[in-house]
PDB file of N, CA and C in Angstrom:
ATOM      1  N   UNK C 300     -17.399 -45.948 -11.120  1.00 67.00           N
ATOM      2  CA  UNK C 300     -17.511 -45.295  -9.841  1.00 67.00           C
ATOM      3  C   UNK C 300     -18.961 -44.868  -9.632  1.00 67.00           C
ATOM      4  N   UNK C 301     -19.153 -45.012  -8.684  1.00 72.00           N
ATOM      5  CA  UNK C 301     -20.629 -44.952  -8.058  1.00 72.00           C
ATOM      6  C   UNK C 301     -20.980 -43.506  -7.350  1.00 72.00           C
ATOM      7  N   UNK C 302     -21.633 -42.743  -8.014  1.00 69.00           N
ATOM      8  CA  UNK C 302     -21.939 -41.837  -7.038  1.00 69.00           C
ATOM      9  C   UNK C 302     -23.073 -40.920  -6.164  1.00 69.00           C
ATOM     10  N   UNK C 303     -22.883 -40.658  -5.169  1.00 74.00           N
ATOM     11  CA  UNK C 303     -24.213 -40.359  -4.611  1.00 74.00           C
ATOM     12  C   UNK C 303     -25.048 -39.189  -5.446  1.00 74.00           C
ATOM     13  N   UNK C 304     -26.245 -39.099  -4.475  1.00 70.00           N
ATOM     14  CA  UNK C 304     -27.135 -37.381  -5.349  1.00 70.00           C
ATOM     15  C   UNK C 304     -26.438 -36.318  -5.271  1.00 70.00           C
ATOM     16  N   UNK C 305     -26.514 -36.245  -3.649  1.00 69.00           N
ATOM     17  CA  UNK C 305     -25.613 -34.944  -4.075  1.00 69.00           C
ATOM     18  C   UNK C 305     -24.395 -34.803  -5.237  1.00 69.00           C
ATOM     19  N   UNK C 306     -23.456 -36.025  -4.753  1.00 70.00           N
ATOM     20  CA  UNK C 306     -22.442 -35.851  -5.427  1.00 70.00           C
ATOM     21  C   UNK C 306     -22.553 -35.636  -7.349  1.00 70.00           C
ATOM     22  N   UNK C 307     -23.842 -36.252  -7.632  1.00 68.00           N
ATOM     23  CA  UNK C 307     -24.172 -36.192  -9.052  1.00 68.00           C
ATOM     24  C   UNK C 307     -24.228 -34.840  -9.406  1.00 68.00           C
ATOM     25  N   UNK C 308     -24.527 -34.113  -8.399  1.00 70.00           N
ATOM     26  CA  UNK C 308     -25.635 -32.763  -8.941  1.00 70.00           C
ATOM     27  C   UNK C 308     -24.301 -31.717  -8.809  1.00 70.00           C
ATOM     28  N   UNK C 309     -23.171 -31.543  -8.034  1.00 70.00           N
ATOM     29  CA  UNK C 309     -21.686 -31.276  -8.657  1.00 70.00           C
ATOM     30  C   UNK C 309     -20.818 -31.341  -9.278  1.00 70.00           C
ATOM     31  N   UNK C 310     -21.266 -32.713 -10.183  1.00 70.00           N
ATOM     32  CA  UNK C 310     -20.055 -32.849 -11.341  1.00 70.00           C
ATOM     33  C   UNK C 310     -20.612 -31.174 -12.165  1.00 70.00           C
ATOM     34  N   UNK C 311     -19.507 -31.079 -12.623  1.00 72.00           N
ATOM     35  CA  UNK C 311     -19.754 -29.952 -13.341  1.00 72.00           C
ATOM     36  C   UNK C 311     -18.621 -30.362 -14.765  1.00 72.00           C
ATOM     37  N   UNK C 312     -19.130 -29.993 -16.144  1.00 74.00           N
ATOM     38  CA  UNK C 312     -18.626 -30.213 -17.261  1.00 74.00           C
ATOM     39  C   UNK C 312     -18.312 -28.552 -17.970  1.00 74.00           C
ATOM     40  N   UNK C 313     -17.232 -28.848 -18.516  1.00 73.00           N
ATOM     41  CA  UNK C 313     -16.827 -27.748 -18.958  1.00 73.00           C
ATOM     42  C   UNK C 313     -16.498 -27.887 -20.941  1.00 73.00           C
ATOM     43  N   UNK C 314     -17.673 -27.456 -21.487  1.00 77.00           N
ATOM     44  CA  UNK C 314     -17.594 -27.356 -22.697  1.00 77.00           C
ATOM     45  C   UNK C 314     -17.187 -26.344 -23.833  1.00 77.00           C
ATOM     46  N   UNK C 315     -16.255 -25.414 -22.693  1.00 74.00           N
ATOM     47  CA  UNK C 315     -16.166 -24.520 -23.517  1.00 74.00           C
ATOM     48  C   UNK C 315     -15.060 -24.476 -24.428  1.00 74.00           C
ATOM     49  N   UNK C 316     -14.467 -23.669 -25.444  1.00 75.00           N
ATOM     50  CA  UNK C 316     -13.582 -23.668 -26.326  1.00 75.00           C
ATOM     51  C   UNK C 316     -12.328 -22.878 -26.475  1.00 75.00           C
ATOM     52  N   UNK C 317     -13.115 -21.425 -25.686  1.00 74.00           N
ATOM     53  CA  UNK C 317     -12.197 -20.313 -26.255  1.00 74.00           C
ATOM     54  C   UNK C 317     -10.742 -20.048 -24.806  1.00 74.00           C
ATOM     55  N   UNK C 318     -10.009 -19.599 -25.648  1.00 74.00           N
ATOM     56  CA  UNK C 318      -9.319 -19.246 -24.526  1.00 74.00           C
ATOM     57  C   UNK C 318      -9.185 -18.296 -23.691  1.00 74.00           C
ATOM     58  N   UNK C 319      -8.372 -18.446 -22.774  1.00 72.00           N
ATOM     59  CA  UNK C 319      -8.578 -17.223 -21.432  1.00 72.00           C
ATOM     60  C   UNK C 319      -8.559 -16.098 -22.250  1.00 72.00           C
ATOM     61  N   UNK C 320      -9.602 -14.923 -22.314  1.00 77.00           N
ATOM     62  CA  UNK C 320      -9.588 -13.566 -22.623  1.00 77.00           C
ATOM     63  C   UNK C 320      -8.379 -12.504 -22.148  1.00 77.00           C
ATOM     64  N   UNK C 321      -8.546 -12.856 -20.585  1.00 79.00           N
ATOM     65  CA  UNK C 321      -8.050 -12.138 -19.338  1.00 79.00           C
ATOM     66  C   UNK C 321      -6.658 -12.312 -19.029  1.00 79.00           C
ATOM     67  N   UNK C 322      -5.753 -11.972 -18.628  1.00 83.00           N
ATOM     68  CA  UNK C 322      -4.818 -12.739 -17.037  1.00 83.00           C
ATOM     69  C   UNK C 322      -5.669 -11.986 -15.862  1.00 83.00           C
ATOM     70  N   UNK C 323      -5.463 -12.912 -15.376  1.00 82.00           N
ATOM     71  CA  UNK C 323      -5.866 -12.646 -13.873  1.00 82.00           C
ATOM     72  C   UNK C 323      -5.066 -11.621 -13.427  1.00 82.00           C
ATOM     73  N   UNK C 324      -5.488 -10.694 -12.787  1.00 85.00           N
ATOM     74  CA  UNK C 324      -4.478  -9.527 -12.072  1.00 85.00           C
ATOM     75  C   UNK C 324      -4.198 -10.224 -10.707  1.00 85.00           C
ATOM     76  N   UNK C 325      -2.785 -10.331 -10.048  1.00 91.00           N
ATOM     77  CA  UNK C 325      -2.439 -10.214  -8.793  1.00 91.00           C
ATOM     78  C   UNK C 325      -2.874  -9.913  -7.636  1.00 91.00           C
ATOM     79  N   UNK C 326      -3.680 -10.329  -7.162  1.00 93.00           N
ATOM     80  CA  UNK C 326      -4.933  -9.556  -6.608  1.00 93.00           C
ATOM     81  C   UNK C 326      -4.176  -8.984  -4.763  1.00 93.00           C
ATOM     82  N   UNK C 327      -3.718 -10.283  -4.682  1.00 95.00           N
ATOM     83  CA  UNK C 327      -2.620  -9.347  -3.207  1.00 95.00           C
ATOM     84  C   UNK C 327      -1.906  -8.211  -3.519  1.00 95.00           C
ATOM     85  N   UNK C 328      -1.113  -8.021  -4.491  1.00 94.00           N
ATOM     86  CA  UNK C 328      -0.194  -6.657  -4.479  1.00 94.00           C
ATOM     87  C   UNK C 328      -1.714  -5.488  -4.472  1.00 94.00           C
ATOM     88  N   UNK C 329      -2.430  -5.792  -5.527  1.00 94.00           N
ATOM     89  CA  UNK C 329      -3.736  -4.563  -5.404  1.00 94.00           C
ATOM     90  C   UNK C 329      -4.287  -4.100  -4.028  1.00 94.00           C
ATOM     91  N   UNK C 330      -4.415  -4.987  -3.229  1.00 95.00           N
ATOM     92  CA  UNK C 330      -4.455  -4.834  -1.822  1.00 95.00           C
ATOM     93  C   UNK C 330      -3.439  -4.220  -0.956  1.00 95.00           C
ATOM     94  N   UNK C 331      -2.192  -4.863  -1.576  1.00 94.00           N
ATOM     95  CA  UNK C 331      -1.148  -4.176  -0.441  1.00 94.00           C
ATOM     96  C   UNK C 331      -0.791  -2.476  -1.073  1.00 94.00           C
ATOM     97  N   UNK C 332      -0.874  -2.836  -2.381  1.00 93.00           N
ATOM     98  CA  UNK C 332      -0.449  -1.136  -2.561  1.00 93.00           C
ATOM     99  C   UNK C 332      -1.908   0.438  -2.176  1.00 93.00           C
ATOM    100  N   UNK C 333      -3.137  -0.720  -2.291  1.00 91.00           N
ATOM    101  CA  UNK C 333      -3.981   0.179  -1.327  1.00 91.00           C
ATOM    102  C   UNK C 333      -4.089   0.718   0.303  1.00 91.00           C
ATOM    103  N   UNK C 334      -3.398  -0.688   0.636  1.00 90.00           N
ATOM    104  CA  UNK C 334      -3.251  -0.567   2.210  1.00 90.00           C
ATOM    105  C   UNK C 334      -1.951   0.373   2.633  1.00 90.00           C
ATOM    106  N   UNK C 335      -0.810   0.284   1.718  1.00 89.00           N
ATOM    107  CA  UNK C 335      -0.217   1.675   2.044  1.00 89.00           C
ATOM    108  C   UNK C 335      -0.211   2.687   1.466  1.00 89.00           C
ATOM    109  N   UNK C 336      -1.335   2.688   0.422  1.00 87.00           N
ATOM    110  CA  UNK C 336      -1.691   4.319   0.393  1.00 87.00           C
ATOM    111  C   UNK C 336      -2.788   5.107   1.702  1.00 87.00           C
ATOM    112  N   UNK C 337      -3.189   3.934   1.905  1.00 87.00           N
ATOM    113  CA  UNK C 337      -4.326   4.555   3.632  1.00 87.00           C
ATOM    114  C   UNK C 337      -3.187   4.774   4.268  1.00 87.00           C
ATOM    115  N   UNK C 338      -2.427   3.835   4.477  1.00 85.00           N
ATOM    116  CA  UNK C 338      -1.891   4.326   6.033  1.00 85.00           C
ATOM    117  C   UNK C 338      -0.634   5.527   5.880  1.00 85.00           C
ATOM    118  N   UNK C 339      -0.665   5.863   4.194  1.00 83.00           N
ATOM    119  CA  UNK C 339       0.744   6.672   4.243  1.00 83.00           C
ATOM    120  C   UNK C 339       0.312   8.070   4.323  1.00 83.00           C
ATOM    121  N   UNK C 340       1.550   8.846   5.525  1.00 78.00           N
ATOM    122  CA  UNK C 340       0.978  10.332   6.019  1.00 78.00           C
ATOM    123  C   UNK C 340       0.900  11.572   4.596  1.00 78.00           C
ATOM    124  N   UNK C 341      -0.456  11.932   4.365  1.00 74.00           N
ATOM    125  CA  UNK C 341       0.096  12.441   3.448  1.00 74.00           C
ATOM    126  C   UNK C 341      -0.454  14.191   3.843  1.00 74.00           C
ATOM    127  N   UNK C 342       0.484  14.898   3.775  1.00 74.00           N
ATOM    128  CA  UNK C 342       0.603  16.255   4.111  1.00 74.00           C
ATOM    129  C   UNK C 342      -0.746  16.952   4.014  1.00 74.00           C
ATOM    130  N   UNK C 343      -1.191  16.912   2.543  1.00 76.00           N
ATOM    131  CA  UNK C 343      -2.468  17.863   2.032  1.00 76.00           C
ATOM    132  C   UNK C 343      -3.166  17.487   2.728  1.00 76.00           C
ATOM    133  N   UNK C 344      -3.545  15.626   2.927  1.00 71.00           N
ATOM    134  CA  UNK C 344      -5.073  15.233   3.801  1.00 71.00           C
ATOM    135  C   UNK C 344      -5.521  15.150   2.076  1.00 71.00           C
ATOM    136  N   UNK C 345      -5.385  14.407   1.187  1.00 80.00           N
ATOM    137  CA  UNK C 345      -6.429  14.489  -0.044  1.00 80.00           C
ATOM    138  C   UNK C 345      -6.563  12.414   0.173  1.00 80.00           C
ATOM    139  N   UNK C 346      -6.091  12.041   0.735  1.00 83.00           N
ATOM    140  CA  UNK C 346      -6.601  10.506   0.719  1.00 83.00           C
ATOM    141  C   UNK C 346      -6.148   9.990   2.466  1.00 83.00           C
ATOM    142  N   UNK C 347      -6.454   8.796   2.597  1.00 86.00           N
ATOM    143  CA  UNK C 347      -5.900   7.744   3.860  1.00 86.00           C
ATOM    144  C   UNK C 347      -6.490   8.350   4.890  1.00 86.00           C
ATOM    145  N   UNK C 348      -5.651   7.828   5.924  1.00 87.00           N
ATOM    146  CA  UNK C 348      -5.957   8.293   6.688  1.00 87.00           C
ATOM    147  C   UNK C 348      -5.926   9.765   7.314  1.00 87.00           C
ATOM    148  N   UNK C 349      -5.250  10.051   7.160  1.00 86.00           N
ATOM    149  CA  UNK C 349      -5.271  11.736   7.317  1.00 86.00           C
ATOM    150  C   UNK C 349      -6.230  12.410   6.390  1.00 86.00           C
ATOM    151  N   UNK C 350      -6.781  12.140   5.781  1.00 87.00           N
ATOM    152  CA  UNK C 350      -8.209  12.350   4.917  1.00 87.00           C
ATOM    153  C   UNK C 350      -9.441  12.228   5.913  1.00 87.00           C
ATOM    154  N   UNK C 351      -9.391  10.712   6.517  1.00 88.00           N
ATOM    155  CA  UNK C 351     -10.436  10.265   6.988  1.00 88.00           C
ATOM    156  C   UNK C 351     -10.491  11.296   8.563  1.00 88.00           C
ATOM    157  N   UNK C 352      -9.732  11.505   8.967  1.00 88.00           N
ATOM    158  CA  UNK C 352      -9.451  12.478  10.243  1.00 88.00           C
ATOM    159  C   UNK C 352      -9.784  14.139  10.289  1.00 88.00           C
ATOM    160  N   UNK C 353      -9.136  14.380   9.009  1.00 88.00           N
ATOM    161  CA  UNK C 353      -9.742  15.667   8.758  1.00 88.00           C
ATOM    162  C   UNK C 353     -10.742  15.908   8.895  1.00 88.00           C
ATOM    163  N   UNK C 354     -11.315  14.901   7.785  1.00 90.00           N
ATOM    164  CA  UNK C 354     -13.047  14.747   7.407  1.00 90.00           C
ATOM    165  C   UNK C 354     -14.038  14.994   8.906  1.00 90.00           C
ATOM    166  N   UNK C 355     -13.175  14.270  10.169  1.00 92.00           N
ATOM    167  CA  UNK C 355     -14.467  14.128  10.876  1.00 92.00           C
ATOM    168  C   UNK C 355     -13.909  15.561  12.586  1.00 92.00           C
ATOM    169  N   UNK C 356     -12.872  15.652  12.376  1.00 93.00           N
ATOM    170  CA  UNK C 356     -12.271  16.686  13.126  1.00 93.00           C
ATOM    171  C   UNK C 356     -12.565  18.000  12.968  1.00 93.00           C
ATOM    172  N   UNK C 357     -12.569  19.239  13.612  1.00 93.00           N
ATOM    173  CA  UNK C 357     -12.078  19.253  15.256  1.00 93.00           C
ATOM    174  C   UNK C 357     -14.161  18.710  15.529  1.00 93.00           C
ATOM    175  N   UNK C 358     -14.076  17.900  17.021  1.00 94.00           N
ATOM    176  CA  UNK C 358     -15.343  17.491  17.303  1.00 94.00           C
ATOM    177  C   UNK C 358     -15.102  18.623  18.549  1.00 94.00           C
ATOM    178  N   UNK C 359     -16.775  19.239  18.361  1.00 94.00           N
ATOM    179  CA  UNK C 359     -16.962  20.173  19.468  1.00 94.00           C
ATOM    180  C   UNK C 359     -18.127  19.661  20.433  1.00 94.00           C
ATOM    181  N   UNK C 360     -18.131  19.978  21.936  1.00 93.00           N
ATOM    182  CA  UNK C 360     -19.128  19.380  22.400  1.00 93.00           C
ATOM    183  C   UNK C 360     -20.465  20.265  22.263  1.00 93.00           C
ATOM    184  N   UNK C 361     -21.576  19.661  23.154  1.00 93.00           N
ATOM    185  CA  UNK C 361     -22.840  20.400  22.580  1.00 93.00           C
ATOM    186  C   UNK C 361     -23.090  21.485  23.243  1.00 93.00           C
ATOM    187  N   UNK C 362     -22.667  21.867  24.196  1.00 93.00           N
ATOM    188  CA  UNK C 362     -22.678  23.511  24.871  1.00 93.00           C
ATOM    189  C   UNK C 362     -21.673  24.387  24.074  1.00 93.00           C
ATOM    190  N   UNK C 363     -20.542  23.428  23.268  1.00 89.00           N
ATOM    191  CA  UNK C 363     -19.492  24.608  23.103  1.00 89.00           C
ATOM    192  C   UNK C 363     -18.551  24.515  23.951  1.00 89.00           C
ATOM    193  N   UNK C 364     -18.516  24.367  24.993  1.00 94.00           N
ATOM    194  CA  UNK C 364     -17.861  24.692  25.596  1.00 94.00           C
ATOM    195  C   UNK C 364     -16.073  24.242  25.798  1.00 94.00           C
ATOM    196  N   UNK C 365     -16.122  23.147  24.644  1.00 96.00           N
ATOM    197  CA  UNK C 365     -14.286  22.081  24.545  1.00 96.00           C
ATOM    198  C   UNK C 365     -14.720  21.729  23.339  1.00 96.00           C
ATOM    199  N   UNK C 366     -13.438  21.696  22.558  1.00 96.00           N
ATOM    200  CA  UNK C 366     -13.309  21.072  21.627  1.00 96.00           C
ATOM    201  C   UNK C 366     -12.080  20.179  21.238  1.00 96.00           C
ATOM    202  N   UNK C 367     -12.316  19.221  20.611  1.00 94.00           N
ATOM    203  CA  UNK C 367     -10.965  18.333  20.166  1.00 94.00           C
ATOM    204  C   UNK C 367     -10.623  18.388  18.967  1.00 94.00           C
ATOM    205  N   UNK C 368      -9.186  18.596  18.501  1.00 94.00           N
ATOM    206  CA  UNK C 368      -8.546  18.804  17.653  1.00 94.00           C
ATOM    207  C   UNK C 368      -7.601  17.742  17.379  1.00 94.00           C
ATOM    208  N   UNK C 369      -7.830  17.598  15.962  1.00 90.00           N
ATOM    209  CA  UNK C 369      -6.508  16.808  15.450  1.00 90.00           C
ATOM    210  C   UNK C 369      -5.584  17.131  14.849  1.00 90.00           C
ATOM    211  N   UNK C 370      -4.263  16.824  15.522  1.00 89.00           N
ATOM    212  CA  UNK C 370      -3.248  17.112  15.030  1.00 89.00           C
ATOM    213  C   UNK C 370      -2.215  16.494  14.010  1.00 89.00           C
ATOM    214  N   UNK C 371      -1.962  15.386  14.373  1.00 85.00           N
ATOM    215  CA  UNK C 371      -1.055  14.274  13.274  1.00 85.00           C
ATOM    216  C   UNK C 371      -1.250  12.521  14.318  1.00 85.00           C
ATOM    217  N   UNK C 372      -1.194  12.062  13.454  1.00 85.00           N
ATOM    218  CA  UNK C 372      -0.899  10.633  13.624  1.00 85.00           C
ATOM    219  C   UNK C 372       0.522  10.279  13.577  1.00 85.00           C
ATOM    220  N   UNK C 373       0.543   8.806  14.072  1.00 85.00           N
ATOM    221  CA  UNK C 373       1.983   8.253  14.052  1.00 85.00           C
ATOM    222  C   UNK C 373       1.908   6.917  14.557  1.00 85.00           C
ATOM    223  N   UNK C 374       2.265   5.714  13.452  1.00 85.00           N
ATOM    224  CA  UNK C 374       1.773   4.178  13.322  1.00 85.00           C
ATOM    225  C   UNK C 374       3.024   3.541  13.718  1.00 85.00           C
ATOM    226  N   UNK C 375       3.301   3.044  15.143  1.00 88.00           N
ATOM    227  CA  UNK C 375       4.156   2.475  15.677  1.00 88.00           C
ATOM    228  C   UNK C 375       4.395   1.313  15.140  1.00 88.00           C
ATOM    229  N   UNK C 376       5.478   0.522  15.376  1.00 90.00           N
ATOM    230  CA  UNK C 376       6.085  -0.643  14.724  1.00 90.00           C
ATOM    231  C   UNK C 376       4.880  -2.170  15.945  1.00 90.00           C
ATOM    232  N   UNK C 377       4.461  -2.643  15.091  1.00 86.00           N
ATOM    233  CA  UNK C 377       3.613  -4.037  16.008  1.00 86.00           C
ATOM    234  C   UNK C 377       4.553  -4.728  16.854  1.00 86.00           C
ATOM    235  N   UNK C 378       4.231  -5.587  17.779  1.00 88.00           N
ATOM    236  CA  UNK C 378       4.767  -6.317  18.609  1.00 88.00           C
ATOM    237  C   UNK C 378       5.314  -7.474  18.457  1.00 88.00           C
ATOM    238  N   UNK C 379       4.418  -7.793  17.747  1.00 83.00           N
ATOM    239  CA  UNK C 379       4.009  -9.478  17.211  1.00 83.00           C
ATOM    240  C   UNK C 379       4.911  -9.471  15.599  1.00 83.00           C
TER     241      UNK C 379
END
């Protein structure tokens, strides 16, 4: 088989010996069990989103004169 430059300069050889050290971790569940610890309501406010809200709440304007407060969230079911 004949092959071009580029294609030469990708063969890649694998000389190694030892075996896998590792397993690979699951890498979707790591994701999904992070994604519902953000979105899950959690009372104190010590992570997620109700963390991230606290953090930046109540916003006051620059006279003073109104301010906005946060109260609770609530993550409706999607459409789609």
């Amino acid at each position: 088989m004949v092959y071009s430059y580029t294609e030469k300069k990708r063969i890649r050889k694998d000389f190694g010996t030892r075996p896998q050290v590792l397993d690979i971790p699951y890498l979707l569940s790591i994701q999904l069990d992070s994604f519902e610890k953000f979105i899950e309501q959690d009372p104190e406010g010590q992570y997620g989103l109700e963390a991230a809200f606290r953090s930046v709440f109540p916003i006051q304007s620059y006279n003073g004169n109104s301010e906005l407060q946060y109260v609770s969230y609530r993550l409706g079911e999607p459409v789609f």
